[in-house]
Amino acid sequence: MREVFQQELREVQDQLVEIADLVATSITAATRAFTESNVSLAEQVIDNDRRIDELAVSLDERAIDILARQQPVARDLRIVVSALRISASLERMGDIAEHIAQLARYRFPEKAVPKGLRSTFAEMGRLDVEIAVMLTELLRTQDVELAEQIRNEDDKIDELHVSVFDKVLGETWKGEPAATVDATLASRYHERFADHAVSIAKKVQYLATGDWAQDSSTD
Amino acid sequence: MREVFQQELREVQDQLVEIADLVATSITAATRAFTESNVSLAEQVIDNDRRIDELAVSLDERAIDILARQQPVARDLRIVVSALRISASLERMGDIAEHIAQLARYRFPEKAVPKGLRSTFAEMGRLDVEIAVMLTELLRTQDVELAEQIRNEDDKIDELHVSVFDKVLGETWKGEPAATVDATLASRYHERFADHAVSIAKKVQYLATGDWAQDSSTD
């Protein structure tokens, strides 16, 4: 029974890695779609998100089935509950990648990235992709060093997020309202994407350290 | 054992109602803080959010404890897992109410609500408050009619959300970039708040109808 359970937990973990991998693919394509105003890439991200949603639903059903049949307690129970939470965050990250890609579609054939903010959004996109790749690796290896690195990258995103507002609220900003809207939304999406990664990283860390109480926090 | 379990489930439900009630208080105050640029109300919302977070953590711990001790299966298991998900959504609604309130603080002593959008945001705020109150009632009574009403109110919010973008991207918009940023963020927050309520309403509905597969969807 115990061996079957461990095998089932590994399968849940594998499926989380698979979803995280798709999220990394999505944010990579979404970032390119946004910065290059590439509409066909944007459509790929939208298709990809459907797959992420399906996998998240199937993982959740599997986790609930494990709870019902194996009735785990203590750390094993925490692992299964965390898997449910991690899948919800990954699903949300897929949605956000889709939102970023959609910005490219709404403005097409205009560029969605506002002038004066190209390098900022290139950097935010690069950091979000890096975070998604590290997250996949963290879920695969449970190497908590990666959790720390994800937090550091998130700090950089937060700084860039503030800098976007400094820019659009500054005296030199000449953007049209559409550029201001796009800058506001894109910055917010990039920041939220990274926040979800940090939230997942914390859950993996808490599972490793046994500090359960903190695990319930959804921030 | 069964009786103890039913009593524990009722306590979880009571705690969800308590959190939802606080969320309704928060969004009511946040809406007033935002529309009236009332900074002391904004601070109340921020304090309130701390309480919501604490209650959500304590509810989650209680739900995990029930899973470990009672090892529920079938519908009972779904109820406990749904409680975990509902608490995560309520916690997020508290965060969003805080974000709306913060907009008032960032612009103080200026008004955060952009000219030309006062009535739109008054209506969005009114709808979000109405939704939060209906949600509390839904969690208290499990009356699925309310779930349907919440969806209808959410449709109205979505229409207003679109109308905000029509306005700020239209030719008559004379707002400064700060007004455009505030309109964009406030509209997004109001829309997300309602989305979370719909997501919770669906979970309550699925529990009532037994259509579990859909319950995993986090949208």
Coordinates of C-alpha atoms in Angstrom, one line a residue:
Chain A
M1 CA 0.0 0.0 0.0
R2 CA 2.7 2.4 1.1
E3 CA 4.7 1.6 -2.1
V4 CA 1.7 2.2 -4.3
F5 CA 1.1 5.5 -2.5
Q6 CA 4.7 6.6 -3.1
Q7 CA 4.3 5.7 -6.7
E8 CA 1.1 7.8 -6.9
L9 CA 2.8 10.8 -5.3
R10 CA 5.6 10.6 -7.9
E11 CA 3.0 10.6 -10.6
V12 CA 1.3 13.7 -9.2
Q13 CA 4.8 15.3 -9.0
D14 CA 5.5 14.4 -12.6
Q15 CA 2.2 15.9 -13.7
L16 CA 3.0 19.1 -11.8
V17 CA 6.3 19.3 -13.7
E18 CA 4.5 18.7 -16.9
I19 CA 2.1 21.6 -16.3
A20 CA 4.9 23.8 -15.1
D21 CA 6.8 23.0 -18.3
L22 CA 3.8 24.0 -20.4
V23 CA 3.5 27.2 -18.4
A24 CA 7.2 28.0 -19.2
T25 CA 6.5 27.3 -22.9
S26 CA 3.5 29.6 -22.7
I27 CA 5.2 32.5 -21.0
T28 CA 8.1 32.3 -23.4
A29 CA 5.8 32.5 -26.4
A30 CA 3.6 35.1 -24.7
T31 CA 6.6 37.3 -24.1
R32 CA 7.7 37.0 -27.7
A33 CA 4.1 37.6 -28.9
F34 CA 3.9 40.8 -26.8
T35 CA 7.4 42.2 -27.6
E36 CA 7.3 41.3 -31.3
S37 CA 3.5 41.8 -31.9
N38 CA 3.4 38.3 -33.2
V39 CA -0.3 37.3 -33.5
S40 CA 0.2 33.7 -34.5
L41 CA 2.4 33.1 -31.4
A42 CA -0.4 34.7 -29.4
E43 CA -2.8 32.1 -30.7
Q44 CA -0.4 29.3 -29.8
V45 CA -0.4 30.6 -26.2
I46 CA -4.2 30.5 -26.1
D47 CA -4.3 26.9 -27.4
N48 CA -1.6 26.0 -24.9
D49 CA -3.7 27.4 -22.0
R50 CA -6.5 25.1 -22.9
R51 CA -4.1 22.1 -22.4
I52 CA -2.8 23.5 -19.1
D53 CA -6.4 23.8 -17.8
E54 CA -7.2 20.2 -18.8
L55 CA -4.0 18.9 -17.1
A56 CA -4.8 20.9 -14.0
V57 CA -8.3 19.4 -13.8
S58 CA -7.0 15.9 -14.3
L59 CA -4.2 16.4 -11.7
D60 CA -6.8 17.7 -9.2
E61 CA -9.0 14.7 -9.8
R62 CA -6.1 12.4 -9.3
A63 CA -5.1 14.1 -6.0
I64 CA -8.7 13.9 -4.7
D65 CA -8.7 10.2 -5.6
I66 CA -5.5 9.6 -3.7
L67 CA -7.0 11.4 -0.7
A68 CA -10.1 9.1 -0.8
R69 CA -8.2 5.8 -1.4
Q70 CA -5.0 6.3 0.5
Q71 CA -6.2 8.5 3.3
P72 CA -2.8 10.0 3.9
V73 CA -1.9 11.8 7.1
A74 CA 0.9 14.1 8.3
R75 CA 3.5 15.0 5.7
D76 CA 1.9 12.8 3.0
L77 CA -1.4 14.6 3.4
R78 CA 0.4 18.0 3.2
I79 CA 2.0 16.9 -0.1
V80 CA -1.3 16.0 -1.7
V81 CA -3.0 19.2 -0.4
S82 CA 0.0 21.3 -1.7
A83 CA -0.3 19.6 -5.1
L84 CA -3.9 20.9 -5.3
R85 CA -2.7 24.4 -4.4
I86 CA 0.3 24.3 -6.7
S87 CA -1.9 23.2 -9.6
A88 CA -4.3 26.1 -9.0
S89 CA -1.4 28.6 -9.1
L90 CA 0.1 27.0 -12.3
E91 CA -3.3 27.2 -13.9
R92 CA -3.5 30.9 -13.0
M93 CA 0.0 31.5 -14.4
G94 CA -1.1 29.9 -17.7
D95 CA -4.1 32.4 -17.7
I96 CA -1.8 35.3 -17.1
A97 CA 0.6 34.2 -20.0
E98 CA -2.6 34.2 -22.1
H99 CA -3.5 37.7 -21.0
I100 CA 0.0 39.0 -21.9
A101 CA -0.3 37.3 -25.4
Q102 CA -3.8 38.8 -25.8
L103 CA -2.4 42.3 -25.4
A104 CA -0.5 41.7 -28.7
R105 CA -3.7 40.7 -30.4
Y106 CA -5.7 43.7 -29.2
R107 CA -3.3 46.2 -30.6
F108 CA -2.3 44.4 -33.8
P109 CA -1.1 45.7 -36.3
E110 CA 0.1 48.3 -33.8
K111 CA 2.8 47.4 -31.3
A112 CA 1.5 46.6 -27.9
V113 CA 4.8 47.5 -26.1
P114 CA 4.7 51.2 -25.5
K115 CA 7.7 53.3 -26.8
G116 CA 10.2 54.1 -24.0
L117 CA 9.4 50.9 -22.2
R118 CA 10.7 48.3 -24.7
S119 CA 13.8 47.4 -22.7
T120 CA 11.8 47.3 -19.4
F121 CA 9.3 44.8 -20.8
A122 CA 12.0 42.8 -22.5
E123 CA 13.7 42.5 -19.1
M124 CA 10.4 41.7 -17.3
G125 CA 9.6 39.0 -19.9
R126 CA 13.1 37.5 -19.6
L127 CA 12.8 37.4 -15.8
D128 CA 9.3 35.8 -16.0
V129 CA 10.6 33.1 -18.4
E130 CA 13.6 32.5 -16.2
I131 CA 11.3 32.2 -13.1
A132 CA 9.1 29.7 -15.0
V133 CA 12.0 27.5 -16.0
M134 CA 13.4 27.6 -12.4
L135 CA 10.0 26.7 -11.1
T136 CA 9.8 23.6 -13.4
E137 CA 13.3 22.6 -12.1
L138 CA 12.2 23.2 -8.5
L139 CA 9.2 21.0 -8.9
R140 CA 11.3 18.3 -10.6
T141 CA 14.3 18.3 -8.1
Q142 CA 12.8 19.8 -4.9
D143 CA 16.0 21.8 -4.7
V144 CA 15.1 24.6 -2.3
E145 CA 18.0 26.7 -3.4
L146 CA 15.9 27.4 -6.5
A147 CA 13.1 28.7 -4.3
E148 CA 15.4 31.4 -3.0
Q149 CA 16.5 32.3 -6.5
I150 CA 12.9 32.6 -7.6
R151 CA 12.3 35.1 -4.7
N152 CA 15.3 37.1 -5.8
E153 CA 14.1 37.3 -9.4
D154 CA 10.7 38.3 -8.2
D155 CA 12.3 41.2 -6.3
K156 CA 13.8 42.4 -9.6
I157 CA 10.3 42.2 -11.3
D158 CA 8.8 44.2 -8.4
E159 CA 11.4 46.9 -9.0
L160 CA 10.7 47.0 -12.7
H161 CA 6.9 47.1 -12.0
V162 CA 7.5 50.2 -9.9
S163 CA 9.7 51.7 -12.6
V164 CA 6.9 51.3 -15.2
F165 CA 4.6 53.4 -13.0
D166 CA 7.3 56.0 -12.4
K167 CA 7.7 56.2 -16.2
V168 CA 4.1 56.6 -17.2
L169 CA 3.4 59.0 -14.4
G170 CA 6.5 61.0 -15.1
E171 CA 6.7 64.3 -17.0
T172 CA 8.5 62.9 -20.0
W173 CA 5.8 60.3 -20.7
K174 CA 4.3 61.1 -24.1
G175 CA 2.3 57.9 -24.6
E176 CA -1.3 57.8 -25.8
P177 CA -3.9 56.5 -23.4
A178 CA -3.7 53.1 -25.2
A179 CA 0.0 52.9 -24.4
T180 CA -0.7 53.8 -20.8
V181 CA -3.3 51.1 -20.5
D182 CA -1.0 48.5 -22.1
A183 CA 1.9 49.5 -19.9
T184 CA -0.3 49.3 -16.8
L185 CA -1.8 45.9 -17.6
A186 CA 1.4 44.3 -19.0
S187 CA 3.3 45.3 -15.9
R188 CA 0.6 44.1 -13.6
Y189 CA 0.5 40.7 -15.4
H190 CA 4.2 40.2 -15.3
E191 CA 4.3 41.0 -11.6
R192 CA 1.4 38.6 -10.8
F193 CA 2.9 35.8 -12.8
A194 CA 6.1 36.1 -10.7
D195 CA 4.0 36.3 -7.5
H196 CA 2.4 33.0 -8.2
A197 CA 5.8 31.4 -8.8
V198 CA 6.9 32.7 -5.4
S199 CA 3.8 31.3 -3.8
I200 CA 4.5 27.9 -5.3
A201 CA 8.2 28.1 -4.3
K202 CA 7.2 28.8 -0.7
K203 CA 4.9 25.7 -0.7
V204 CA 7.8 23.5 -1.9
Q205 CA 10.1 25.1 0.7
Y206 CA 7.6 24.5 3.5
L207 CA 7.1 20.9 2.5
A208 CA 10.9 20.5 2.7
T209 CA 11.2 22.2 6.1
G210 CA 8.0 21.0 7.7
D211 CA 6.8 24.5 8.5
W212 CA 3.2 23.7 7.7
A213 CA 1.4 26.7 9.2
Q214 CA 3.0 29.0 6.6
D215 CA 2.0 26.8 3.8
S216 CA -1.7 27.8 4.1
S217 CA -0.8 31.4 3.1
T218 CA -1.9 32.0 -0.4
D219 CA 0.2 35.1 -1.0
Chain B
M1 CA -17.7 9.7 14.6
R2 CA -20.1 10.6 11.8
E3 CA -21.8 13.1 14.1
V4 CA -18.6 14.7 15.2
F5 CA -17.6 15.0 11.5
Q6 CA -20.9 16.7 10.6
Q7 CA -20.4 19.1 13.4
E8 CA -16.8 19.8 12.2
L9 CA -18.1 20.4 8.7
R10 CA -20.6 22.9 10.0
E11 CA -17.8 24.7 11.8
V12 CA -15.8 25.0 8.6
Q13 CA -18.9 26.3 6.9
D14 CA -19.4 28.9 9.7
Q15 CA -15.9 30.0 9.3
L16 CA -16.2 30.4 5.6
V17 CA -19.3 32.6 6.2
E18 CA -17.3 34.6 8.8
I19 CA -14.5 35.2 6.2
A20 CA -17.0 36.1 3.5
D21 CA -18.7 38.5 5.8
L22 CA -15.4 40.3 6.4
V23 CA -14.7 40.3 2.7
A24 CA -18.1 42.0 2.2
T25 CA -17.2 44.6 4.9
S26 CA -13.8 45.1 3.2
I27 CA -15.2 45.7 -0.3
T28 CA -17.9 48.0 1.1
A29 CA -15.2 50.2 2.8
A30 CA -12.8 49.9 -0.1
T31 CA -15.5 51.1 -2.5
R32 CA -16.2 54.1 -0.3
A33 CA -12.5 54.8 0.3
F34 CA -12.0 54.8 -3.5
T35 CA -15.0 56.8 -4.5
E36 CA -14.7 59.3 -1.7
S37 CA -10.9 59.4 -1.4
N38 CA -11.2 58.5 2.2
V39 CA -7.8 57.5 3.5
S40 CA -8.8 56.5 7.0
L41 CA -11.3 54.0 5.5
A42 CA -8.5 52.7 3.3
E43 CA -6.5 52.0 6.4
Q44 CA -9.4 50.1 7.9
V45 CA -9.5 47.9 4.8
I46 CA -5.8 47.1 5.2
D47 CA -6.3 46.1 8.8
N48 CA -9.3 44.0 7.9
D49 CA -7.3 42.2 5.3
R50 CA -4.9 41.0 8.0
R51 CA -7.8 39.5 9.9
I52 CA -9.1 37.8 6.7
D53 CA -5.6 36.3 6.1
E54 CA -5.4 34.9 9.6
L55 CA -8.9 33.4 9.5
A56 CA -8.1 31.8 6.1
V57 CA -5.0 30.2 7.5
S58 CA -6.8 28.9 10.5
L59 CA -9.6 27.5 8.4
D60 CA -7.1 25.7 6.1
E61 CA -5.4 24.2 9.1
R62 CA -8.8 23.0 10.4
A63 CA -9.7 21.5 7.1
I64 CA -6.4 19.6 6.8
D65 CA -6.9 18.4 10.4
I66 CA -10.3 17.1 9.4
L67 CA -8.8 15.3 6.4
A68 CA -6.2 13.6 8.6
R69 CA -8.5 12.6 11.5
Q70 CA -11.8 11.9 9.7
Q71 CA -10.5 10.6 6.4
P72 CA -13.7 11.6 4.5
V73 CA -14.5 10.1 1.1
A74 CA -17.0 10.9 -1.7
R75 CA -19.1 14.0 -1.2
D76 CA -17.7 14.7 2.3
L77 CA -14.2 14.7 0.9
R78 CA -15.3 17.1 -1.9
I79 CA -16.8 19.5 0.7
V80 CA -13.5 19.7 2.7
V81 CA -11.4 20.2 -0.5
S82 CA -13.9 22.8 -1.7
A83 CA -13.6 24.6 1.6
L84 CA -9.8 24.9 1.0
R85 CA -10.4 26.3 -2.4
I86 CA -13.1 28.7 -1.3
S87 CA -10.9 30.0 1.5
A88 CA -8.2 30.7 -1.1
S89 CA -10.6 32.7 -3.3
L90 CA -12.0 34.6 -0.3
E91 CA -8.5 35.5 0.8
R92 CA -7.7 36.8 -2.7
M93 CA -10.9 38.8 -2.7
G94 CA -9.7 40.5 0.5
D95 CA -6.4 41.3 -1.2
I96 CA -8.3 42.9 -4.1
A97 CA -10.4 45.0 -1.8
E98 CA -7.2 46.2 -0.3
H99 CA -5.8 47.1 -3.7
I100 CA -8.9 49.1 -4.5
A101 CA -8.5 50.9 -1.2
Q102 CA -4.8 51.5 -1.8
L103 CA -5.6 53.4 -5.0
A104 CA -7.3 56.0 -2.8
R105 CA -4.2 56.3 -0.7
Y106 CA -1.7 56.6 -3.6
R107 CA -3.6 59.6 -5.1
F108 CA -4.5 61.4 -1.9
P109 CA -5.3 64.3 -1.6
E110 CA -6.2 64.0 -5.3
K111 CA -9.3 61.9 -6.2
A112 CA -8.5 58.4 -7.4
V113 CA -11.6 58.1 -9.5
P114 CA -11.0 59.6 -12.9
K115 CA -13.4 62.3 -14.1
G116 CA -16.0 61.0 -16.5
L117 CA -15.9 57.6 -14.9
R118 CA -17.4 58.4 -11.5
S119 CA -20.8 56.9 -12.2
T120 CA -19.2 53.8 -13.8
F121 CA -17.0 53.1 -10.8
A122 CA -19.9 53.8 -8.4
E123 CA -21.9 51.2 -10.2
M124 CA -19.0 48.7 -10.3
G125 CA -18.5 49.2 -6.6
R126 CA -22.2 48.8 -5.9
L127 CA -22.2 45.5 -7.9
D128 CA -19.1 44.1 -6.1
V129 CA -20.6 44.9 -2.7
E130 CA -23.9 43.2 -3.8
I131 CA -22.0 40.2 -5.0
A132 CA -20.0 39.9 -1.8
V133 CA -23.2 40.1 0.3
M134 CA -24.9 37.4 -1.9
L135 CA -21.8 35.2 -1.6
T136 CA -22.0 35.4 2.2
E137 CA -25.6 34.4 2.0
L138 CA -24.9 31.6 -0.5
L139 CA -22.2 30.1 1.8
R140 CA -24.6 30.4 4.7
T141 CA -27.7 29.0 3.1
Q142 CA -26.3 26.9 0.1
D143 CA -29.2 28.4 -1.9
V144 CA -28.0 27.8 -5.4
E145 CA -30.4 30.4 -6.8
L146 CA -27.9 32.9 -5.4
A147 CA -25.1 31.3 -7.5
E148 CA -27.1 32.2 -10.6
Q149 CA -27.7 35.7 -9.4
I150 CA -23.9 36.2 -8.7
R151 CA -23.2 35.1 -12.3
N152 CA -25.7 37.7 -13.6
E153 CA -24.2 40.5 -11.6
D154 CA -20.7 39.4 -12.8
D155 CA -21.9 39.8 -16.4
K156 CA -22.9 43.4 -15.6
I157 CA -19.4 44.0 -14.1
D158 CA -17.8 42.6 -17.3
E159 CA -19.8 45.0 -19.4
L160 CA -18.8 47.9 -17.3
H161 CA -15.2 46.7 -17.4
V162 CA -15.3 46.8 -21.2
S163 CA -17.0 50.3 -21.1
V164 CA -14.1 51.7 -19.0
F165 CA -11.6 50.7 -21.8
D166 CA -13.9 52.1 -24.4
K167 CA -13.9 55.3 -22.5
V168 CA -10.2 55.7 -21.9
L169 CA -9.3 54.6 -25.4
G170 CA -12.0 56.9 -27.0
E171 CA -11.5 60.3 -28.6
T172 CA -13.2 62.2 -25.9
W173 CA -10.9 61.0 -23.1
K174 CA -8.9 63.9 -21.6
G175 CA -7.5 62.1 -18.6
E176 CA -3.9 62.5 -17.5
P177 CA -1.8 59.3 -17.5
A178 CA -2.4 58.9 -13.7
A179 CA -6.2 58.9 -14.4
T180 CA -5.7 56.3 -17.2
V181 CA -3.6 54.1 -14.9
D182 CA -6.2 54.4 -12.0
A183 CA -9.1 53.6 -14.3
T184 CA -7.2 50.6 -15.8
L185 CA -6.3 49.1 -12.4
A186 CA -9.5 49.9 -10.6
S187 CA -11.6 48.3 -13.4
R188 CA -9.4 45.2 -13.5
Y189 CA -9.6 44.9 -9.7
H190 CA -13.4 45.2 -9.7
E191 CA -13.6 42.6 -12.4
R192 CA -11.3 40.1 -10.7
F193 CA -13.2 40.5 -7.4
A194 CA -16.4 39.4 -9.1
D195 CA -14.6 36.6 -11.0
H196 CA -13.5 35.1 -7.7
A197 CA -17.1 35.3 -6.4
V198 CA -18.3 33.4 -9.5
S199 CA -15.6 30.8 -9.0
I200 CA -16.8 30.2 -5.4
A201 CA -20.4 30.2 -6.5
K202 CA -19.6 27.5 -9.0
K203 CA -18.0 25.3 -6.4
V204 CA -21.1 25.6 -4.1
Q205 CA -23.3 24.8 -7.1
Y206 CA -21.2 21.7 -8.0
L207 CA -21.3 20.5 -4.5
A208 CA -25.1 20.7 -4.6
T209 CA -25.4 19.0 -8.0
G210 CA -22.5 16.5 -7.6
D211 CA -20.9 17.5 -10.8
W212 CA -17.4 17.1 -9.4
A213 CA -15.3 17.2 -12.5
Q214 CA -16.1 20.9 -13.1
D215 CA -15.3 21.8 -9.5
S216 CA -11.6 21.5 -10.3
S217 CA -11.7 24.4 -12.7
T218 CA -10.2 27.4 -11.0
D219 CA -11.7 30.0 -13.4

